[in-house]
Amino acid sequence: MVNHMDMIDLILSRRAVRSFNSRELDEQTIEKILEAARYAPSPQNSQPWHFTLIRNKASLEYLASAAKHAVFLSKAPLLIIVTVNRDVALDDWLIQHNQHVYSGAAAMQNMWLAAWSLDIGCCWVTLDETTTRKLVAIPEEQVLIGALAIGYLDDNLPKPHEEGDRKPLSSMTSFEQFGKSEQCDTESCFTCLKLVPKSAARSFEGEEYIKYFCGQDCYTEWQKQTKKWLNDKK
């Protein structure tokens, strides 16, 4: 069984690594990383991804020179380019919402975490599409998602994440409606009321919902509005 605490620690400790030592990655290790990608989620289990491995130094240098923020790529032992088949057999709804494309990013994240668990560093690289397609002979139906530069860590380890490195969770979390905080104020309590039908005015569930999710101020306003609803029925 998966140790959930270890998994959370792995996710929180993951860093982008742009400096590698000269140790080569053996085939068994590379296969483990690719297996993690193979088990990523995809719409209707379509598994639309393809992984192209680049180890040729001249190719790595060429790709690095054509991209921005990618100087380190020329010294990476391995680059895995991830593409997704745009013509994969899926229903129109999933294709329309690009679910097959997004699954390619899920595969990349799986590889990154698998590598990190093996003390191997990675960094997501945004390659120049025209240069990459020509050099690697990527077919037209393949969507270029991105690439991972991969290698064993050298002595220049990135510093661990600190709380100050991340935006607070409250700044990126909403409840029921975009931009609505868990504890709303009196002025916004009628937004909350829209979530409680009139039929729930006397119900335990409706009352507890307001008390739990909106706080005392909104609950007080809810009680006032409930009386109005009940009076309207008379």
PDB file of C-alpha atoms in Angstrom:
ATOM      1  CA  MET A   1       0.000   0.000   0.000  1.00  0.00           C
ATOM      2  CA  VAL A   2       1.151   3.540  -0.787  1.00  0.00           C
ATOM      3  CA  ASN A   3       2.474   5.496   2.169  1.00  0.00           C
ATOM      4  CA  HIS A   4       0.379   8.634   1.782  1.00  0.00           C
ATOM      5  CA  MET A   5       2.618  10.779   3.968  1.00  0.00           C
ATOM      6  CA  ASP A   6       5.651   9.829   1.879  1.00  0.00           C
ATOM      7  CA  MET A   7       3.743  10.756  -1.282  1.00  0.00           C
ATOM      8  CA  ILE A   8       2.791  14.177   0.059  1.00  0.00           C
ATOM      9  CA  ASP A   9       6.380  14.764   1.179  1.00  0.00           C
ATOM     10  CA  LEU A  10       7.586  13.783  -2.297  1.00  0.00           C
ATOM     11  CA  ILE A  11       5.262  16.288  -3.966  1.00  0.00           C
ATOM     12  CA  LEU A  12       6.160  19.099  -1.582  1.00  0.00           C
ATOM     13  CA  SER A  13       9.918  18.486  -1.850  1.00  0.00           C
ATOM     14  CA  ARG A  14      10.028  18.327  -5.664  1.00  0.00           C
ATOM     15  CA  ARG A  15      12.172  21.022  -7.253  1.00  0.00           C
ATOM     16  CA  ALA A  16      13.231  22.054 -10.737  1.00  0.00           C
ATOM     17  CA  VAL A  17      16.833  20.932 -11.285  1.00  0.00           C
ATOM     18  CA  ARG A  18      18.967  22.598 -13.951  1.00  0.00           C
ATOM     19  CA  SER A  19      22.387  21.273 -12.991  1.00  0.00           C
ATOM     20  CA  PHE A  20      23.331  17.622 -13.370  1.00  0.00           C
ATOM     21  CA  ASN A  21      26.384  15.467 -12.763  1.00  0.00           C
ATOM     22  CA  SER A  22      27.990  13.319 -15.458  1.00  0.00           C
ATOM     23  CA  ARG A  23      26.551  10.000 -14.259  1.00  0.00           C
ATOM     24  CA  GLU A  24      24.616   8.247 -16.996  1.00  0.00           C
ATOM     25  CA  LEU A  25      21.069   7.039 -16.538  1.00  0.00           C
ATOM     26  CA  ASP A  26      20.817   3.283 -17.023  1.00  0.00           C
ATOM     27  CA  GLU A  27      18.048   1.761 -19.105  1.00  0.00           C
ATOM     28  CA  GLN A  28      16.269   0.210 -16.124  1.00  0.00           C
ATOM     29  CA  THR A  29      15.997   3.578 -14.386  1.00  0.00           C
ATOM     30  CA  ILE A  30      14.734   5.288 -17.529  1.00  0.00           C
ATOM     31  CA  GLU A  31      12.128   2.564 -17.942  1.00  0.00           C
ATOM     32  CA  LYS A  32      10.868   3.140 -14.385  1.00  0.00           C
ATOM     33  CA  ILE A  33      10.388   6.819 -15.154  1.00  0.00           C
ATOM     34  CA  LEU A  34       8.578   6.064 -18.410  1.00  0.00           C
ATOM     35  CA  GLU A  35       6.374   3.483 -16.684  1.00  0.00           C
ATOM     36  CA  ALA A  36       5.171   6.203 -14.340  1.00  0.00           C
ATOM     37  CA  ALA A  37       4.113   8.228 -17.384  1.00  0.00           C
ATOM     38  CA  ARG A  38       2.400   5.212 -18.930  1.00  0.00           C
ATOM     39  CA  TYR A  39       0.123   4.971 -15.897  1.00  0.00           C
ATOM     40  CA  ALA A  40      -0.951   8.622 -15.957  1.00  0.00           C
ATOM     41  CA  PRO A  41      -4.690   9.327 -16.280  1.00  0.00           C
ATOM     42  CA  SER A  42      -6.104   9.951 -19.747  1.00  0.00           C
ATOM     43  CA  PRO A  43      -9.634  10.451 -21.137  1.00  0.00           C
ATOM     44  CA  GLN A  44     -11.352   7.126 -21.806  1.00  0.00           C
ATOM     45  CA  ASN A  45      -7.985   5.472 -21.124  1.00  0.00           C
ATOM     46  CA  SER A  46      -6.885   6.644 -24.576  1.00  0.00           C
ATOM     47  CA  GLN A  47      -3.206   6.975 -23.567  1.00  0.00           C
ATOM     48  CA  PRO A  48      -2.572   9.424 -26.427  1.00  0.00           C
ATOM     49  CA  TRP A  49       1.009  10.299 -25.515  1.00  0.00           C
ATOM     50  CA  HIS A  50       4.348   9.510 -27.114  1.00  0.00           C
ATOM     51  CA  PHE A  51       7.794   9.889 -25.549  1.00  0.00           C
ATOM     52  CA  THR A  52      10.874  10.654 -27.644  1.00  0.00           C
ATOM     53  CA  LEU A  53      14.210  10.232 -25.853  1.00  0.00           C
ATOM     54  CA  ILE A  54      17.118  12.479 -26.870  1.00  0.00           C
ATOM     55  CA  ARG A  55      20.652  11.717 -25.643  1.00  0.00           C
ATOM     56  CA  ASN A  56      22.721  12.891 -28.583  1.00  0.00           C
ATOM     57  CA  LYS A  57      24.823  15.833 -27.350  1.00  0.00           C
ATOM     58  CA  ALA A  58      24.696  17.689 -30.653  1.00  0.00           C
ATOM     59  CA  SER A  59      20.894  17.444 -30.680  1.00  0.00           C
ATOM     60  CA  LEU A  60      20.651  18.638 -27.080  1.00  0.00           C
ATOM     61  CA  GLU A  61      22.883  21.619 -27.808  1.00  0.00           C
ATOM     62  CA  TYR A  62      20.883  22.484 -30.918  1.00  0.00           C
ATOM     63  CA  LEU A  63      17.549  22.337 -29.091  1.00  0.00           C
ATOM     64  CA  ALA A  64      18.988  24.396 -26.223  1.00  0.00           C
ATOM     65  CA  SER A  65      20.260  27.089 -28.583  1.00  0.00           C
ATOM     66  CA  ALA A  66      16.858  27.451 -30.242  1.00  0.00           C
ATOM     67  CA  ALA A  67      14.875  27.759 -27.002  1.00  0.00           C
ATOM     68  CA  LYS A  68      14.726  30.381 -24.274  1.00  0.00           C
ATOM     69  CA  HIS A  69      15.709  29.699 -20.658  1.00  0.00           C
ATOM     70  CA  ALA A  70      17.233  26.379 -21.713  1.00  0.00           C
ATOM     71  CA  VAL A  71      21.034  26.781 -21.642  1.00  0.00           C
ATOM     72  CA  PHE A  72      21.291  23.978 -19.062  1.00  0.00           C
ATOM     73  CA  LEU A  73      19.676  21.559 -21.514  1.00  0.00           C
ATOM     74  CA  SER A  74      22.928  21.120 -23.437  1.00  0.00           C
ATOM     75  CA  LYS A  75      24.473  19.393 -20.401  1.00  0.00           C
ATOM     76  CA  ALA A  76      21.516  17.182 -19.490  1.00  0.00           C
ATOM     77  CA  PRO A  77      22.133  13.426 -19.814  1.00  0.00           C
ATOM     78  CA  LEU A  78      18.613  12.888 -21.176  1.00  0.00           C
ATOM     79  CA  LEU A  79      15.702  14.811 -22.636  1.00  0.00           C
ATOM     80  CA  ILE A  80      12.245  13.246 -22.900  1.00  0.00           C
ATOM     81  CA  ILE A  81       9.973  15.046 -25.351  1.00  0.00           C
ATOM     82  CA  VAL A  82       6.263  14.487 -24.750  1.00  0.00           C
ATOM     83  CA  THR A  83       3.730  14.715 -27.563  1.00  0.00           C
ATOM     84  CA  VAL A  84       0.048  13.807 -27.775  1.00  0.00           C
ATOM     85  CA  ASN A  85      -1.886  12.496 -30.760  1.00  0.00           C
ATOM     86  CA  ARG A  86      -4.479  15.126 -31.701  1.00  0.00           C
ATOM     87  CA  ASP A  87      -6.355  12.515 -33.786  1.00  0.00           C
ATOM     88  CA  VAL A  88      -6.891  10.065 -30.938  1.00  0.00           C
ATOM     89  CA  ALA A  89     -10.284   8.330 -31.015  1.00  0.00           C
ATOM     90  CA  LEU A  90     -12.399  10.127 -28.399  1.00  0.00           C
ATOM     91  CA  ASP A  91     -15.919  11.502 -28.290  1.00  0.00           C
ATOM     92  CA  ASP A  92     -16.353  15.067 -29.501  1.00  0.00           C
ATOM     93  CA  TRP A  93     -16.977  16.462 -26.010  1.00  0.00           C
ATOM     94  CA  LEU A  94     -13.583  15.358 -24.711  1.00  0.00           C
ATOM     95  CA  ILE A  95     -11.778  16.484 -27.865  1.00  0.00           C
ATOM     96  CA  GLN A  96     -13.547  19.856 -27.754  1.00  0.00           C
ATOM     97  CA  HIS A  97     -12.287  20.384 -24.207  1.00  0.00           C
ATOM     98  CA  ASN A  98      -8.711  19.266 -25.008  1.00  0.00           C
ATOM     99  CA  GLN A  99      -8.728  16.520 -22.397  1.00  0.00           C
ATOM    100  CA  HIS A 100      -6.307  14.414 -24.450  1.00  0.00           C
ATOM    101  CA  VAL A 101      -3.826  17.306 -24.559  1.00  0.00           C
ATOM    102  CA  TYR A 102      -3.988  17.904 -20.809  1.00  0.00           C
ATOM    103  CA  SER A 103      -3.277  14.238 -20.140  1.00  0.00           C
ATOM    104  CA  GLY A 104       0.166  14.769 -21.648  1.00  0.00           C
ATOM    105  CA  ALA A 105       0.953  17.202 -18.828  1.00  0.00           C
ATOM    106  CA  ALA A 106      -0.233  14.604 -16.306  1.00  0.00           C
ATOM    107  CA  ALA A 107       2.213  12.112 -17.814  1.00  0.00           C
ATOM    108  CA  MET A 108       5.033  14.642 -17.482  1.00  0.00           C
ATOM    109  CA  GLN A 109       4.229  15.271 -13.833  1.00  0.00           C
ATOM    110  CA  ASN A 110       4.222  11.513 -13.173  1.00  0.00           C
ATOM    111  CA  MET A 111       7.692  11.223 -14.691  1.00  0.00           C
ATOM    112  CA  TRP A 112       8.960  14.177 -12.685  1.00  0.00           C
ATOM    113  CA  LEU A 113       7.768  12.709  -9.387  1.00  0.00           C
ATOM    114  CA  ALA A 114       9.044   9.234 -10.243  1.00  0.00           C
ATOM    115  CA  ALA A 115      12.472  10.643 -11.077  1.00  0.00           C
ATOM    116  CA  TRP A 116      12.558  12.708  -7.883  1.00  0.00           C
ATOM    117  CA  SER A 117      11.768   9.602  -5.837  1.00  0.00           C
ATOM    118  CA  LEU A 118      14.903   8.038  -7.354  1.00  0.00           C
ATOM    119  CA  ASP A 119      17.074  11.064  -6.470  1.00  0.00           C
ATOM    120  CA  ILE A 120      17.046  12.162 -10.090  1.00  0.00           C
ATOM    121  CA  GLY A 121      16.410  15.768 -11.037  1.00  0.00           C
ATOM    122  CA  CYS A 122      14.179  17.162 -13.787  1.00  0.00           C
ATOM    123  CA  CYS A 123      13.219  20.467 -15.305  1.00  0.00           C
ATOM    124  CA  TRP A 124      10.349  21.200 -17.672  1.00  0.00           C
ATOM    125  CA  VAL A 125      11.697  22.727 -20.879  1.00  0.00           C
ATOM    126  CA  THR A 126       9.664  24.735 -23.375  1.00  0.00           C
ATOM    127  CA  LEU A 127      11.237  23.939 -26.720  1.00  0.00           C
ATOM    128  CA  ASP A 128      11.050  25.907 -29.939  1.00  0.00           C
ATOM    129  CA  GLU A 129       8.340  24.043 -31.804  1.00  0.00           C
ATOM    130  CA  THR A 130       9.556  24.572 -35.372  1.00  0.00           C
ATOM    131  CA  THR A 131      13.122  23.536 -34.553  1.00  0.00           C
ATOM    132  CA  THR A 132      12.012  20.547 -32.511  1.00  0.00           C
ATOM    133  CA  ARG A 133       9.563  19.228 -35.088  1.00  0.00           C
ATOM    134  CA  LYS A 134      12.186  19.406 -37.811  1.00  0.00           C
ATOM    135  CA  LEU A 135      15.026  17.863 -35.806  1.00  0.00           C
ATOM    136  CA  VAL A 136      12.999  15.078 -34.223  1.00  0.00           C
ATOM    137  CA  ALA A 137      10.680  14.498 -37.213  1.00  0.00           C
ATOM    138  CA  ILE A 138       7.527  14.902 -35.129  1.00  0.00           C
ATOM    139  CA  PRO A 139       4.439  14.093 -37.231  1.00  0.00           C
ATOM    140  CA  GLU A 140       1.864  16.822 -37.817  1.00  0.00           C
ATOM    141  CA  GLU A 141      -0.837  15.047 -35.812  1.00  0.00           C
ATOM    142  CA  GLN A 142       1.344  15.087 -32.695  1.00  0.00           C
ATOM    143  CA  VAL A 143       0.868  18.051 -30.315  1.00  0.00           C
ATOM    144  CA  LEU A 144       4.095  19.115 -28.616  1.00  0.00           C
ATOM    145  CA  ILE A 145       3.371  19.308 -24.877  1.00  0.00           C
ATOM    146  CA  GLY A 146       6.853  19.923 -23.501  1.00  0.00           C
ATOM    147  CA  ALA A 147      10.025  18.139 -22.493  1.00  0.00           C
ATOM    148  CA  LEU A 148      11.826  17.050 -19.343  1.00  0.00           C
ATOM    149  CA  ALA A 149      15.576  17.470 -18.956  1.00  0.00           C
ATOM    150  CA  ILE A 150      16.638  14.626 -16.672  1.00  0.00           C
ATOM    151  CA  GLY A 151      19.814  13.706 -14.809  1.00  0.00           C
ATOM    152  CA  TYR A 152      21.337  12.840 -11.459  1.00  0.00           C
ATOM    153  CA  LEU A 153      21.747  15.707  -9.037  1.00  0.00           C
ATOM    154  CA  ASP A 154      25.113  17.394  -8.712  1.00  0.00           C
ATOM    155  CA  ASP A 155      26.390  19.357  -5.713  1.00  0.00           C
ATOM    156  CA  ASN A 156      24.368  22.449  -6.645  1.00  0.00           C
ATOM    157  CA  LEU A 157      21.158  21.281  -5.021  1.00  0.00           C
ATOM    158  CA  PRO A 158      18.201  23.660  -5.225  1.00  0.00           C
ATOM    159  CA  LYS A 159      17.097  25.009  -1.867  1.00  0.00           C
ATOM    160  CA  PRO A 160      13.981  23.418  -0.366  1.00  0.00           C
ATOM    161  CA  HIS A 161      10.660  25.160  -0.764  1.00  0.00           C
ATOM    162  CA  GLU A 162       9.737  27.634   1.946  1.00  0.00           C
ATOM    163  CA  GLU A 163       6.259  28.786   2.866  1.00  0.00           C
ATOM    164  CA  GLY A 164       7.094  32.246   1.554  1.00  0.00           C
ATOM    165  CA  ASP A 165       7.774  30.791  -1.912  1.00  0.00           C
ATOM    166  CA  ARG A 166       4.113  29.961  -2.398  1.00  0.00           C
ATOM    167  CA  LYS A 167       1.014  32.100  -2.566  1.00  0.00           C
ATOM    168  CA  PRO A 168      -1.341  31.464   0.352  1.00  0.00           C
ATOM    169  CA  LEU A 169      -3.966  28.804  -0.275  1.00  0.00           C
ATOM    170  CA  SER A 170      -6.721  31.281   0.546  1.00  0.00           C
ATOM    171  CA  SER A 171      -5.710  33.431  -2.452  1.00  0.00           C
ATOM    172  CA  MET A 172      -6.400  30.600  -4.904  1.00  0.00           C
ATOM    173  CA  THR A 173      -9.393  28.868  -3.333  1.00  0.00           C
ATOM    174  CA  SER A 174     -13.102  29.644  -3.719  1.00  0.00           C
ATOM    175  CA  PHE A 175     -16.220  28.011  -2.298  1.00  0.00           C
ATOM    176  CA  GLU A 176     -19.311  27.341  -4.411  1.00  0.00           C
ATOM    177  CA  GLN A 177     -18.656  30.387  -6.621  1.00  0.00           C
ATOM    178  CA  PHE A 178     -15.432  31.771  -8.082  1.00  0.00           C
ATOM    179  CA  GLY A 179     -13.904  34.354  -5.793  1.00  0.00           C
ATOM    180  CA  LYS A 180     -16.160  33.555  -2.827  1.00  0.00           C
ATOM    181  CA  SER A 181     -14.289  32.885   0.386  1.00  0.00           C
ATOM    182  CA  GLU A 182     -15.396  30.300   2.916  1.00  0.00           C
ATOM    183  CA  GLN A 183     -16.223  32.956   5.507  1.00  0.00           C
ATOM    184  CA  CYS A 184     -18.263  35.619   3.706  1.00  0.00           C
ATOM    185  CA  ASP A 185     -19.363  38.892   5.302  1.00  0.00           C
ATOM    186  CA  THR A 186     -22.835  40.252   5.899  1.00  0.00           C
ATOM    187  CA  GLU A 187     -22.905  42.152   2.595  1.00  0.00           C
ATOM    188  CA  SER A 188     -22.391  38.992   0.602  1.00  0.00           C
ATOM    189  CA  CYS A 189     -24.608  36.686   2.629  1.00  0.00           C
ATOM    190  CA  PHE A 190     -27.411  36.844   0.072  1.00  0.00           C
ATOM    191  CA  THR A 191     -25.086  35.172  -2.395  1.00  0.00           C
ATOM    192  CA  CYS A 192     -25.031  32.313   0.074  1.00  0.00           C
ATOM    193  CA  LEU A 193     -28.815  32.339   0.342  1.00  0.00           C
ATOM    194  CA  LYS A 194     -29.109  31.437  -3.310  1.00  0.00           C
ATOM    195  CA  LEU A 195     -27.570  28.086  -2.417  1.00  0.00           C
ATOM    196  CA  VAL A 196     -30.379  27.276   0.053  1.00  0.00           C
ATOM    197  CA  PRO A 197     -33.818  26.638  -1.482  1.00  0.00           C
ATOM    198  CA  LYS A 198     -36.935  28.027   0.204  1.00  0.00           C
ATOM    199  CA  SER A 199     -38.054  24.469   0.814  1.00  0.00           C
ATOM    200  CA  ALA A 200     -35.081  24.138   3.178  1.00  0.00           C
ATOM    201  CA  ALA A 201     -36.057  27.160   5.269  1.00  0.00           C
ATOM    202  CA  ARG A 202     -37.175  25.044   8.210  1.00  0.00           C
ATOM    203  CA  SER A 203     -34.863  22.087   7.557  1.00  0.00           C
ATOM    204  CA  PHE A 204     -31.953  21.038   9.718  1.00  0.00           C
ATOM    205  CA  GLU A 205     -29.787  20.604   6.606  1.00  0.00           C
ATOM    206  CA  GLY A 206     -30.365  24.129   5.323  1.00  0.00           C
ATOM    207  CA  GLU A 207     -29.736  25.714   8.705  1.00  0.00           C
ATOM    208  CA  GLU A 208     -26.597  23.705   9.364  1.00  0.00           C
ATOM    209  CA  TYR A 209     -25.276  24.503   5.886  1.00  0.00           C
ATOM    210  CA  ILE A 210     -25.374  28.244   6.556  1.00  0.00           C
ATOM    211  CA  LYS A 211     -23.939  27.904  10.059  1.00  0.00           C
ATOM    212  CA  TYR A 212     -21.047  25.745   8.885  1.00  0.00           C
ATOM    213  CA  PHE A 213     -20.071  27.372   5.607  1.00  0.00           C
ATOM    214  CA  CYS A 214     -20.970  31.041   6.120  1.00  0.00           C
ATOM    215  CA  GLY A 215     -20.443  31.880   9.770  1.00  0.00           C
ATOM    216  CA  GLN A 216     -22.531  33.599  12.406  1.00  0.00           C
ATOM    217  CA  ASP A 217     -23.174  36.875  10.556  1.00  0.00           C
ATOM    218  CA  CYS A 218     -24.646  35.134   7.547  1.00  0.00           C
ATOM    219  CA  TYR A 219     -26.555  32.740   9.782  1.00  0.00           C
ATOM    220  CA  THR A 220     -28.227  35.679  11.544  1.00  0.00           C
ATOM    221  CA  GLU A 221     -29.215  37.174   8.186  1.00  0.00           C
ATOM    222  CA  TRP A 222     -30.430  33.762   7.042  1.00  0.00           C
ATOM    223  CA  GLN A 223     -32.744  33.555  10.070  1.00  0.00           C
ATOM    224  CA  LYS A 224     -34.220  36.959   9.208  1.00  0.00           C
ATOM    225  CA  GLN A 225     -34.758  35.972   5.582  1.00  0.00           C
ATOM    226  CA  THR A 226     -36.292  32.654   6.610  1.00  0.00           C
ATOM    227  CA  LYS A 227     -38.976  34.499   8.567  1.00  0.00           C
ATOM    228  CA  LYS A 228     -39.771  36.561   5.458  1.00  0.00           C
ATOM    229  CA  TRP A 229     -40.064  33.399   3.343  1.00  0.00           C
ATOM    230  CA  LEU A 230     -42.404  31.824   5.850  1.00  0.00           C
ATOM    231  CA  ASN A 231     -44.500  34.992   6.101  1.00  0.00           C
ATOM    232  CA  ASP A 232     -44.795  35.062   2.300  1.00  0.00           C
ATOM    233  CA  LYS A 233     -46.499  31.672   2.430  1.00  0.00           C
ATOM    234  CA  LYS A 234     -49.262  32.918   4.723  1.00  0.00           C
TER     235      LYS A 234
END
